Amino acid sequence: MTKNIIQFQKGLSLPKFLEKYGMEEQCYSALFHLRWPDGFICPECGNKTYCKIKSRKVYQCHRCHRQTSLTSGTIFAATKVPLTKW
Ligand SMILES: [Zn+2]
C-alpha cells in the first residue's frame, strides 16, 4: 500500500491544480500514472496487458480478467463524488 501522492502536492496553486485535474478524464489519467507509473500492472497476476472498460472506468487484465478500478485502494474509493470536486 503506497501513500497517495496527491496529498503531498500542497504547493500546487489552485489554477494550476484545476488545469491539471479539472477535467474528469484528466483526473483518471493522472490517477492512472500515480498508481501505475510504469504502466498498468495487474494486482492479481502481475500481467501488464489490459483493456479499458470505459463504461465502468475499470481496467481488465488480459490474462486473469480481473477488473481493477482506478480508485480502489485509494482515498477516492469510498466517494461517489466526481473526482473534479477533489
Ligand atoms: Zn491479471
Tab-separated table of C-alpha atoms and ligand atoms in Angstrom:
chain	number	residue	atom	x	y	z
A	1	MET	CA	0.000	0.000	0.000
A	2	THR	CA	1.618	3.179	-1.148
A	3	LYS	CA	0.753	6.599	0.152
A	4	ASN	CA	-1.308	8.722	-2.133
A	5	ILE	CA	0.989	11.176	-3.834
A	6	ILE	CA	-1.715	13.766	-4.424
A	7	GLN	CA	-1.837	14.750	-0.759
A	8	PHE	CA	1.771	15.855	-0.930
A	9	GLN	CA	1.128	18.329	-3.709
A	10	LYS	CA	0.117	21.166	-1.430
A	11	GLY	CA	2.377	23.582	-3.269
A	12	LEU	CA	0.171	23.332	-6.305
A	13	SER	CA	-1.779	26.555	-6.822
A	14	LEU	CA	-5.488	26.313	-7.461
A	15	PRO	CA	-5.414	27.429	-11.105
A	16	LYS	CA	-2.574	25.031	-11.784
A	17	PHE	CA	-4.423	22.334	-9.886
A	18	LEU	CA	-7.590	22.840	-11.903
A	19	GLU	CA	-5.579	22.916	-15.051
A	20	LYS	CA	-4.120	19.589	-14.119
A	21	TYR	CA	-7.106	17.880	-12.525
A	22	GLY	CA	-10.029	19.973	-13.722
A	23	MET	CA	-11.350	17.504	-16.192
A	24	GLU	CA	-12.690	14.186	-15.033
A	25	GLU	CA	-10.743	12.420	-17.740
A	26	GLN	CA	-7.546	14.161	-16.682
A	27	CYS	CA	-8.187	13.083	-13.109
A	28	TYR	CA	-8.323	9.493	-14.156
A	29	SER	CA	-5.320	9.805	-16.360
A	30	ALA	CA	-3.376	11.469	-13.521
A	31	LEU	CA	-4.519	8.776	-11.122
A	32	PHE	CA	-3.506	6.129	-13.589
A	33	HIS	CA	0.021	7.499	-13.740
A	34	LEU	CA	0.192	7.870	-9.958
A	35	ARG	CA	-0.962	4.336	-9.468
A	36	TRP	CA	0.994	2.724	-12.266
A	37	PRO	CA	3.974	4.996	-13.088
A	38	ASP	CA	5.414	2.289	-15.322
A	39	GLY	CA	2.113	1.325	-16.883
A	40	PHE	CA	-0.676	-0.964	-15.777
A	41	ILE	CA	0.227	-3.952	-13.635
A	42	CYS	CA	-2.476	-6.413	-12.654
A	43	PRO	CA	-2.667	-6.622	-8.835
A	44	GLU	CA	-3.748	-10.230	-9.156
A	45	CYS	CA	-1.214	-11.799	-11.500
A	46	GLY	CA	1.259	-9.045	-12.375
A	47	ASN	CA	0.349	-9.097	-16.037
A	48	LYS	CA	0.866	-5.827	-17.873
A	49	THR	CA	-1.616	-6.030	-20.709
A	50	TYR	CA	-5.142	-4.858	-20.148
A	51	CYS	CA	-8.143	-3.371	-21.774
A	52	LYS	CA	-10.063	-0.377	-20.543
A	53	ILE	CA	-13.759	-0.705	-19.941
A	54	LYS	CA	-14.928	2.826	-20.497
A	55	SER	CA	-18.468	2.492	-19.214
A	56	ARG	CA	-17.295	1.448	-15.744
A	57	LYS	CA	-13.879	3.129	-15.688
A	58	VAL	CA	-12.158	-0.109	-14.846
A	59	TYR	CA	-9.198	-1.893	-16.355
A	60	GLN	CA	-9.443	-5.593	-17.130
A	61	CYS	CA	-6.398	-7.798	-17.116
A	62	HIS	CA	-5.888	-9.743	-20.340
A	63	ARG	CA	-4.595	-12.792	-18.528
A	64	CYS	CA	-6.790	-13.363	-15.480
A	65	HIS	CA	-9.623	-10.960	-16.428
A	66	ARG	CA	-9.593	-9.351	-13.026
A	67	GLN	CA	-11.187	-5.938	-13.216
A	68	THR	CA	-9.368	-3.195	-11.351
A	69	SER	CA	-10.902	0.147	-10.588
A	70	LEU	CA	-8.541	3.076	-10.693
A	71	THR	CA	-9.939	4.344	-7.441
A	72	SER	CA	-9.942	1.104	-5.459
A	73	GLY	CA	-7.343	1.177	-2.725
A	74	THR	CA	-7.098	4.962	-2.800
A	75	ILE	CA	-8.851	7.700	-0.848
A	76	PHE	CA	-11.179	8.056	-3.790
A	77	ALA	CA	-12.568	4.558	-3.444
A	78	ALA	CA	-15.271	5.445	-0.929
A	79	THR	CA	-16.506	8.519	-2.697
A	80	LYS	CA	-19.348	8.865	-5.120
A	81	VAL	CA	-18.377	12.479	-5.686
A	82	PRO	CA	-16.952	13.235	-9.126
A	83	LEU	CA	-13.189	13.432	-8.948
A	84	THR	CA	-13.262	17.013	-10.157
A	85	LYS	CA	-14.627	18.033	-6.742
A	86	TRP	CA	-11.488	16.809	-5.065
B	1	ZN	ZN	-4.243	-10.455	-14.064
